[in-house]
GROMACS .gro file of N, CA and C in nm:
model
  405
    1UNK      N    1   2.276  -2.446   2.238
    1UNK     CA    2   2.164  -2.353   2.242
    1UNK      C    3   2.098  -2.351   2.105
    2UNK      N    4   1.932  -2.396   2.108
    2UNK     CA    5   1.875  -2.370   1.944
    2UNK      C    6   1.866  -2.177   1.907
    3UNK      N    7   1.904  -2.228   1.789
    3UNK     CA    8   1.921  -2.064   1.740
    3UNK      C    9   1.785  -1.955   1.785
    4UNK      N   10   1.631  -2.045   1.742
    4UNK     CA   11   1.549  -1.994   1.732
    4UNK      C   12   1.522  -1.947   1.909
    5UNK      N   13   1.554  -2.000   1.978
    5UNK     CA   14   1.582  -1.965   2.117
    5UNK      C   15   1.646  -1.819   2.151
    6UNK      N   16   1.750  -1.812   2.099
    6UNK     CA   17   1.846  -1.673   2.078
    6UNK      C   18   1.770  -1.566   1.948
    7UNK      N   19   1.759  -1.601   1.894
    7UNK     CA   20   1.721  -1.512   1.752
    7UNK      C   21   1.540  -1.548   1.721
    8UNK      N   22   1.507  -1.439   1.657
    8UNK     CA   23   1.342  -1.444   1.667
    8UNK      C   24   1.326  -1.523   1.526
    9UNK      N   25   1.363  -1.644   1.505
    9UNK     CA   26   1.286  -1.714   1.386
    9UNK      C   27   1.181  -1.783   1.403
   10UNK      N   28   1.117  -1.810   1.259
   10UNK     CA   29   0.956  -1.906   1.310
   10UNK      C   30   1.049  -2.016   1.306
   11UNK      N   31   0.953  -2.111   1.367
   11UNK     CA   32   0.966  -2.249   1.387
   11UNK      C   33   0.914  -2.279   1.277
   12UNK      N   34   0.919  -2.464   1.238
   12UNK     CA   35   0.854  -2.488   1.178
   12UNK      C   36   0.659  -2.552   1.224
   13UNK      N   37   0.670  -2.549   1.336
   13UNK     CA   38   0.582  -2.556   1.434
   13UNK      C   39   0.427  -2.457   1.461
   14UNK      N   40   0.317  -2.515   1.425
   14UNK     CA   41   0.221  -2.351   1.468
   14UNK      C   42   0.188  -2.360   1.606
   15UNK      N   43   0.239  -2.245   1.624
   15UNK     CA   44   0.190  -2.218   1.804
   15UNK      C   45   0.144  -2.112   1.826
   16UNK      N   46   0.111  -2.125   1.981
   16UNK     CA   47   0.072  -1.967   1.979
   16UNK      C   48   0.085  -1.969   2.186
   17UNK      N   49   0.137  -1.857   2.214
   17UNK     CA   50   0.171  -1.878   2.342
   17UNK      C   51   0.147  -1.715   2.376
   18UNK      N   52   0.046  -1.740   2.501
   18UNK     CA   53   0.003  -1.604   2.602
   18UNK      C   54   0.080  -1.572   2.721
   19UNK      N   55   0.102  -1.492   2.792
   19UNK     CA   56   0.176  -1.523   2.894
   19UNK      C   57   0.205  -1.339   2.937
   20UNK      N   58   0.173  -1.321   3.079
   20UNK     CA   59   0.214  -1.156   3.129
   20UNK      C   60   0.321  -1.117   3.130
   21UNK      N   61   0.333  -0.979   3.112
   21UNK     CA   62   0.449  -0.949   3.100
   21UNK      C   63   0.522  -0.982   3.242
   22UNK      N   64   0.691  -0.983   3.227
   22UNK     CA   65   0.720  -1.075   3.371
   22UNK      C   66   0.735  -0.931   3.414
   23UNK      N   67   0.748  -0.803   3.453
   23UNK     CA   68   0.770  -0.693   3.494
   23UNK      C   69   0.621  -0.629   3.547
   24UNK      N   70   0.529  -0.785   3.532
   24UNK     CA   71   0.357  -0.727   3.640
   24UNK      C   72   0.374  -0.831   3.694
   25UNK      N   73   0.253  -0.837   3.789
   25UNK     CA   74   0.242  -0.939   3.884
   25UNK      C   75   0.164  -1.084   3.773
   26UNK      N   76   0.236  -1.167   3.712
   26UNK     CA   77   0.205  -1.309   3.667
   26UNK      C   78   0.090  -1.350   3.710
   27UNK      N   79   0.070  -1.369   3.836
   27UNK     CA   80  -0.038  -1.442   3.910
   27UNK      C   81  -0.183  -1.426   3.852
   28UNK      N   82  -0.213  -1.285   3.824
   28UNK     CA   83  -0.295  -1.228   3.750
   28UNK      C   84  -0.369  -1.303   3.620
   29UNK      N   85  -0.471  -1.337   3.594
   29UNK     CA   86  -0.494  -1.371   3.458
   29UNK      C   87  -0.608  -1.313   3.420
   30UNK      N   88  -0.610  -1.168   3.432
   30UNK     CA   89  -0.648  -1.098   3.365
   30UNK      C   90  -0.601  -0.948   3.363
   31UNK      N   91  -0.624  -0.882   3.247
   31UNK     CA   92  -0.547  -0.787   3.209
   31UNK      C   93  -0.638  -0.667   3.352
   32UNK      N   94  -0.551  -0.616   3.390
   32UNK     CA   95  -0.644  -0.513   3.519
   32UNK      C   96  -0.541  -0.397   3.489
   33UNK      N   97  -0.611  -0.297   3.547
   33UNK     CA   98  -0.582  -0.129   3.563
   33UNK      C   99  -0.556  -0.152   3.685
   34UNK      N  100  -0.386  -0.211   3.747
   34UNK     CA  101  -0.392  -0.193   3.852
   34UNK      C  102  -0.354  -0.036   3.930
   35UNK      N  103  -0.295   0.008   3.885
   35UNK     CA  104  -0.330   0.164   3.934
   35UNK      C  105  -0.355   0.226   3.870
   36UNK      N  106  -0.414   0.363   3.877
   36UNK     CA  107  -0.464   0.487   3.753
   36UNK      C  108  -0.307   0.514   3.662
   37UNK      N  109  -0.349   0.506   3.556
   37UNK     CA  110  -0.266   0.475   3.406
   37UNK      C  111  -0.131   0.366   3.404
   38UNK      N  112  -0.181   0.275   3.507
   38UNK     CA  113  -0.083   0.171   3.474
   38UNK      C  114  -0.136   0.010   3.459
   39UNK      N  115  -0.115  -0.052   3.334
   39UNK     CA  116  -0.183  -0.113   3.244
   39UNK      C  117  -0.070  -0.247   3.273
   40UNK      N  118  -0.145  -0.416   3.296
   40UNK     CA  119  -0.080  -0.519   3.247
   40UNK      C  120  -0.058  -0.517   3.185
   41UNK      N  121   0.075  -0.588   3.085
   41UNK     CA  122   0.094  -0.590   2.955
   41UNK      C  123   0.099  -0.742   2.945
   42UNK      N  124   0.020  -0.812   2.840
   42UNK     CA  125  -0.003  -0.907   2.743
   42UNK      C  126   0.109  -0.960   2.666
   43UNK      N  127   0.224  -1.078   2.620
   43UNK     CA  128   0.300  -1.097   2.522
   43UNK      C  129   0.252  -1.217   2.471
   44UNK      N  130   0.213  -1.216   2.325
   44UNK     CA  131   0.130  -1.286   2.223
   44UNK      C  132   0.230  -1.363   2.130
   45UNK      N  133   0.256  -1.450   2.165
   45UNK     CA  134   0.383  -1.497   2.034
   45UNK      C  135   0.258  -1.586   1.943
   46UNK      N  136   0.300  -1.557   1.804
   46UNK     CA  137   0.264  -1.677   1.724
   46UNK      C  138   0.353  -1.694   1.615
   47UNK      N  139   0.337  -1.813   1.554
   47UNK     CA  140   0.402  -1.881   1.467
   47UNK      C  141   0.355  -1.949   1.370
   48UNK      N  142   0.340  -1.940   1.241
   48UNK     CA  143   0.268  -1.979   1.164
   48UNK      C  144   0.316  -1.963   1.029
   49UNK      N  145   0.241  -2.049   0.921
   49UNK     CA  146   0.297  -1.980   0.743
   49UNK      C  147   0.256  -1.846   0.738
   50UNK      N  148   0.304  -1.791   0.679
   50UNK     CA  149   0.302  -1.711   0.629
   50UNK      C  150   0.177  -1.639   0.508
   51UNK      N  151   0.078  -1.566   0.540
   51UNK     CA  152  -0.069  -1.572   0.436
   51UNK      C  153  -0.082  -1.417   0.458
   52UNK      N  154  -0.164  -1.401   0.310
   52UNK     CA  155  -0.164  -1.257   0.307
   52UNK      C  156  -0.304  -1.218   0.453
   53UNK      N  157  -0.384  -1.245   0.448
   53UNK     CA  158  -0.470  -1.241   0.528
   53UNK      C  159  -0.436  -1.264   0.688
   54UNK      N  160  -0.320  -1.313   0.726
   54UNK     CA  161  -0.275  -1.316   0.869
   54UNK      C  162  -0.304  -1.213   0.970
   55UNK      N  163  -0.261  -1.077   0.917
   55UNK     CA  164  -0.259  -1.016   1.030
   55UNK      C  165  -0.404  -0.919   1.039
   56UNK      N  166  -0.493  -0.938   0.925
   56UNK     CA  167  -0.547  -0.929   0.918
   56UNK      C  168  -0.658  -0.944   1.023
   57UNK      N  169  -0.690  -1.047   0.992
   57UNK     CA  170  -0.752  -1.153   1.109
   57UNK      C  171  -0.682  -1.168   1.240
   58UNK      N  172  -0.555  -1.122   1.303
   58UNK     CA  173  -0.468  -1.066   1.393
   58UNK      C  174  -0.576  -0.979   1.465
   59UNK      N  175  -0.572  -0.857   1.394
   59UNK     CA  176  -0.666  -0.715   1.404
   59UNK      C  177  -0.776  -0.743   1.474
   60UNK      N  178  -0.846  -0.833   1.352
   60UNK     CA  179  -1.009  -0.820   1.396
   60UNK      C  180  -1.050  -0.914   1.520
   61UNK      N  181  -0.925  -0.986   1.554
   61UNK     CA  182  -0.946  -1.054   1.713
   61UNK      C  183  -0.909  -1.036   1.822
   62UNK      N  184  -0.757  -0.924   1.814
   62UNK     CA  185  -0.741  -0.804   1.906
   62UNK      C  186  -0.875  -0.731   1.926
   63UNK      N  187  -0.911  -0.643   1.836
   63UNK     CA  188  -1.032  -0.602   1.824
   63UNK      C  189  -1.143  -0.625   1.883
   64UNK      N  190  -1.184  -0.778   1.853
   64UNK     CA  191  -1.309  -0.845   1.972
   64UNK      C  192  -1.266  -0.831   2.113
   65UNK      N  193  -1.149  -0.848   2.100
   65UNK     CA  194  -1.108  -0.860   2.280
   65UNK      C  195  -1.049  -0.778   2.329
   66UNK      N  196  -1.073  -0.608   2.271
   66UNK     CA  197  -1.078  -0.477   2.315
   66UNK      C  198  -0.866  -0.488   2.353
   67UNK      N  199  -0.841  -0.522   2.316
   67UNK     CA  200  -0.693  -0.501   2.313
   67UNK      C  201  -0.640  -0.464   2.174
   68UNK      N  202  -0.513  -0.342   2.245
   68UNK     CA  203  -0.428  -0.282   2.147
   68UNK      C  204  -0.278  -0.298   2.162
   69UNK      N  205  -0.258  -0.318   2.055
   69UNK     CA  206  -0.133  -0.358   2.030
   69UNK      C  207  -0.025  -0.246   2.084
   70UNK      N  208   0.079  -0.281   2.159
   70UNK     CA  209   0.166  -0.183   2.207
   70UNK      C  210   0.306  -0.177   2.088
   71UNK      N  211   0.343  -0.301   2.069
   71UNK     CA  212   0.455  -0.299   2.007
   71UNK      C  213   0.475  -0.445   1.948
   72UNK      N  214   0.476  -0.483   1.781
   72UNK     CA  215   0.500  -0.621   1.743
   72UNK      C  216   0.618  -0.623   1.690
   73UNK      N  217   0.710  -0.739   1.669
   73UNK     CA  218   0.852  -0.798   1.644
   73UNK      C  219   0.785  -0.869   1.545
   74UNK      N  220   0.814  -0.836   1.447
   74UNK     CA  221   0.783  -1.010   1.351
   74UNK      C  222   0.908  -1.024   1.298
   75UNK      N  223   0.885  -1.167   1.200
   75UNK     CA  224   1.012  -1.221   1.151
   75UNK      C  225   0.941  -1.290   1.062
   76UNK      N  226   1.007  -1.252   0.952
   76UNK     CA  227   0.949  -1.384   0.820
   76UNK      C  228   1.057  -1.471   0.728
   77UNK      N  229   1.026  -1.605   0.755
   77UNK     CA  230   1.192  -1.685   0.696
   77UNK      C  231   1.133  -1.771   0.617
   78UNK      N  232   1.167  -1.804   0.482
   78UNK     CA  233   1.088  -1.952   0.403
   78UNK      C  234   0.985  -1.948   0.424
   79UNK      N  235   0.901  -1.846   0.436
   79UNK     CA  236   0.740  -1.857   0.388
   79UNK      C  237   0.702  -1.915   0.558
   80UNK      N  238   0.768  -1.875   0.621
   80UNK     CA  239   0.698  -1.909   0.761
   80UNK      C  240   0.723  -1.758   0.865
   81UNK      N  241   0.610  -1.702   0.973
   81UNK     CA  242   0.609  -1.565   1.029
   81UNK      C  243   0.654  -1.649   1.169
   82UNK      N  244   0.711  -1.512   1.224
   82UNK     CA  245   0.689  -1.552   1.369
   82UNK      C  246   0.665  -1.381   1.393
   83UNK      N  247   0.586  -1.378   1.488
   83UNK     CA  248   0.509  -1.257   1.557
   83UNK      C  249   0.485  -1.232   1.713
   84UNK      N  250   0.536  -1.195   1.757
   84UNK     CA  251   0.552  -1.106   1.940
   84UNK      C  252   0.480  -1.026   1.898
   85UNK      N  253   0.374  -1.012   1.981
   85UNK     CA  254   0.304  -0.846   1.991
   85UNK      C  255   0.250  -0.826   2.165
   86UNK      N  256   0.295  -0.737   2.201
   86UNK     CA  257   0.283  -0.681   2.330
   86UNK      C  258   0.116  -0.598   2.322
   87UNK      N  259   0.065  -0.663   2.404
   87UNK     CA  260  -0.106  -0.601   2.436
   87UNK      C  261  -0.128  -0.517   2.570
   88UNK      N  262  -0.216  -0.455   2.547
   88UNK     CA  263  -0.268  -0.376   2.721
   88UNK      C  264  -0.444  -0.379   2.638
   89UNK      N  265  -0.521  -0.375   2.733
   89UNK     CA  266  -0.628  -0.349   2.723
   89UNK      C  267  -0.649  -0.211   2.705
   90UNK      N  268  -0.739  -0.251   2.602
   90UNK     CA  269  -0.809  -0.053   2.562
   90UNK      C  270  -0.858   0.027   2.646
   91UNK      N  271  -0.923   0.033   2.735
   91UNK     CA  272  -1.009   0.100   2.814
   91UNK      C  273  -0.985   0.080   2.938
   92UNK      N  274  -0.893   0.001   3.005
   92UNK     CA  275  -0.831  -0.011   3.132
   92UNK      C  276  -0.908  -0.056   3.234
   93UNK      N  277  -1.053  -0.152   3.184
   93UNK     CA  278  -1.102  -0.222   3.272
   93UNK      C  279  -1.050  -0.337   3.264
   94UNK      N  280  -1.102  -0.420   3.391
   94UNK     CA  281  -1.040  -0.598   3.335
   94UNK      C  282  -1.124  -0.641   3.219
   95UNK      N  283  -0.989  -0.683   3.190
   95UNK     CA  284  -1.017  -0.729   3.038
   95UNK      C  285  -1.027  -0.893   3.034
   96UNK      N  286  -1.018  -0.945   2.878
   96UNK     CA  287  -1.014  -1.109   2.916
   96UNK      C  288  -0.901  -1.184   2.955
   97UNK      N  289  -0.948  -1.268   2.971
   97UNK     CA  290  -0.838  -1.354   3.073
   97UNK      C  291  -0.777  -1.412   2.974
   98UNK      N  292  -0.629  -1.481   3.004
   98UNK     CA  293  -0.495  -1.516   2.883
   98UNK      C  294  -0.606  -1.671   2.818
   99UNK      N  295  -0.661  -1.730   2.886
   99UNK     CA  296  -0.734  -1.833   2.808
   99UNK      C  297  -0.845  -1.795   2.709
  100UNK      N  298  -0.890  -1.714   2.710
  100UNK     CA  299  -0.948  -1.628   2.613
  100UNK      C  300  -0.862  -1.597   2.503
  101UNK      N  301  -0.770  -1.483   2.549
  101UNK     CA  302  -0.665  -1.450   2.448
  101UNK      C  303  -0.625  -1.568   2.344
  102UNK      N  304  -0.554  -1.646   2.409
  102UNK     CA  305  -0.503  -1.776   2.381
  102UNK      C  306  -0.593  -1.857   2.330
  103UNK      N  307  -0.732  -1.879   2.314
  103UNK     CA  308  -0.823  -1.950   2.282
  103UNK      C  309  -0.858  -1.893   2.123
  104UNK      N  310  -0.838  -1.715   2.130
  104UNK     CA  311  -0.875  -1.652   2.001
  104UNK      C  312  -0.798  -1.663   1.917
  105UNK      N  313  -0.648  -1.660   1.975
  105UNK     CA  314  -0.543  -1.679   1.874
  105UNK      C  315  -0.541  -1.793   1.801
  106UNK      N  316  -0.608  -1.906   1.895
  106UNK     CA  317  -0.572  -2.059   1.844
  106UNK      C  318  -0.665  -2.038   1.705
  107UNK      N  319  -0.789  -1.965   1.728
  107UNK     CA  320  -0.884  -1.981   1.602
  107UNK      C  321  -0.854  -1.914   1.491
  108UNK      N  322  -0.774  -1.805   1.507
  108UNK     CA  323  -0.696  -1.762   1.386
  108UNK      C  324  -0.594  -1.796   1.332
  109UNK      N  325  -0.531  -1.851   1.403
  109UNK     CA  326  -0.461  -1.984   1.342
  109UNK      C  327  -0.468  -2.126   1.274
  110UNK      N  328  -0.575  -2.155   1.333
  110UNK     CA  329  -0.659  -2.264   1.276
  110UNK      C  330  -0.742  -2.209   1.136
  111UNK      N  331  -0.826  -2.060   1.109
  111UNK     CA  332  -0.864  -2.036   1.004
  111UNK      C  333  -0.778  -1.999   0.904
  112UNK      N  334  -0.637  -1.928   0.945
  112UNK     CA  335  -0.506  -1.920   0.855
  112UNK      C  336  -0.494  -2.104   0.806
  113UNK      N  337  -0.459  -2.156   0.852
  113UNK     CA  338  -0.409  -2.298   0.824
  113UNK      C  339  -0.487  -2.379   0.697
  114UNK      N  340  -0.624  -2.344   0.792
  114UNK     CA  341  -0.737  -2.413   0.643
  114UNK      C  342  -0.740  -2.361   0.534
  115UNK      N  343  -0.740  -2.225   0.559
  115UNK     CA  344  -0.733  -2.144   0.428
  115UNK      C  345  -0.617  -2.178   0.353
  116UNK      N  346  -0.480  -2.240   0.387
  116UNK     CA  347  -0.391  -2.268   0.323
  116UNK      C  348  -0.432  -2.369   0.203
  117UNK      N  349  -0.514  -2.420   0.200
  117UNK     CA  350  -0.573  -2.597   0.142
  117UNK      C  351  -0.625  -2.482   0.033
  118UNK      N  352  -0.575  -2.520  -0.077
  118UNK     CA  353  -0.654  -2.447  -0.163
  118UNK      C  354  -0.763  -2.542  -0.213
  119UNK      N  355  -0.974  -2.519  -0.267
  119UNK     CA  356  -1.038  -2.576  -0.260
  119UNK      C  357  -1.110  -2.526  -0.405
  120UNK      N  358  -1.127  -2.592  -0.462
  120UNK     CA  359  -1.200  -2.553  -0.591
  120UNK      C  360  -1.312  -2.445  -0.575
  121UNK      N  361  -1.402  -2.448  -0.460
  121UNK     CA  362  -1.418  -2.317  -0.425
  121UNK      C  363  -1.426  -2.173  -0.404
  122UNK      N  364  -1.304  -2.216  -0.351
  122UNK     CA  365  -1.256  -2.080  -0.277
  122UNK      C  366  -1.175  -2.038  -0.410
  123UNK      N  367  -1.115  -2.032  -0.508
  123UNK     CA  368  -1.038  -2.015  -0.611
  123UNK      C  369  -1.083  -1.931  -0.675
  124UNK      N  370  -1.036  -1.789  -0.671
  124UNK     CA  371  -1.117  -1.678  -0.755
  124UNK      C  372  -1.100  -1.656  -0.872
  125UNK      N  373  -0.926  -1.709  -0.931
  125UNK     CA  374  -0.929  -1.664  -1.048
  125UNK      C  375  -0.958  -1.803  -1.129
  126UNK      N  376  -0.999  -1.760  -1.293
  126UNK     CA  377  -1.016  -1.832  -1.377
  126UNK      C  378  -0.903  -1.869  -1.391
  127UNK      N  379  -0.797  -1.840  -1.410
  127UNK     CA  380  -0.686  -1.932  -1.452
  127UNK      C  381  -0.633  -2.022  -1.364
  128UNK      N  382  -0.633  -1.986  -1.256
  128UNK     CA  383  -0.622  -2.086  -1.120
  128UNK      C  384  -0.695  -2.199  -1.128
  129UNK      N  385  -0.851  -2.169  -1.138
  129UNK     CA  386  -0.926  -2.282  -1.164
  129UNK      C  387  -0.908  -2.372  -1.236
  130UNK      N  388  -0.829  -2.309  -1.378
  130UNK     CA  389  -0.825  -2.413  -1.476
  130UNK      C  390  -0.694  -2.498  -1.481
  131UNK      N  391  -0.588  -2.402  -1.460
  131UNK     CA  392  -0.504  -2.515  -1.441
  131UNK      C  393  -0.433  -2.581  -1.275
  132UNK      N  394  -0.499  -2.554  -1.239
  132UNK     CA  395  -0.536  -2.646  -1.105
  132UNK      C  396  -0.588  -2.785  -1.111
  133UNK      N  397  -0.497  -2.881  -1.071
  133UNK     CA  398  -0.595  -3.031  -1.090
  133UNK      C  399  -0.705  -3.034  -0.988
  134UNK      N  400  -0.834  -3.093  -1.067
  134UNK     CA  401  -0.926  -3.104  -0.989
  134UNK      C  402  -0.952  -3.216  -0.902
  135UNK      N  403  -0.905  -3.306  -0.856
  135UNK     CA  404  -0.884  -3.428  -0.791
  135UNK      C  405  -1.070  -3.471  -0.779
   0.00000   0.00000   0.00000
């Protein structure tokens, strides 16, 4: 059995995986109010380095896609996160569908990643700049 299977560590791997909670009806791919105050629930795994700006950008794409966070698990090992966060839609209409979800996550993952590349640019401090090789 791999450990990370049993125990919540990141991989070394970036992923990101959508998927209903198994205690609603699966079939579903989209978040619905199927009865008055009872809400699909959403489970969001990602996996990624570790950046101050992560969950940041987490927020502001929950946010676009009117979902709130119920409850997150993270784990941080060697500069790498792993993150479960359980979603329901805000307002209890249908909400977006897991390829959506899953489509937003991929892009915050992808803008975490680039941002990793440090770029003569983007480099705020002066001392960074300077002793940074400039290739």
């Amino acid at each position: 059995m791999e450990v990370s299977k049993a125990f919540m560590i990141p991989t070394e791997v970036d992923e990101v995986t959508v998927d209903c909670d198994a205690s609603q009806d699966s079939t579903s791919t989209n978040i619905k109010n199927k009865e008055k105050g009872s809400n699909t629930f959403i489970r969001a795994s990602i996996c990624c380095d570790d950046r101050p700006e992560l969950f940041l950008e987490l927020i502001q794409a929950l946010k676009g896609l009117r979902l709130a966070i119920v409850r997150a698990d993270i784990a941080s090992v060697g500069g790498r996160v792993k993150s479960i966060l359980i979603l329901r839609n805000k307002d209890g209409k249908d909400g977006a569908s897991l390829s959506t979800i899953r489509q937003s996550l991929n892009v915050v993952l992808c803008r975490i990643a680039s941002s990793s590349l440090p770029s003569p640019d983007c480099i705020r401090s002066k001392r960074q700049r300077f002793f940074l090789p400039s290739y």
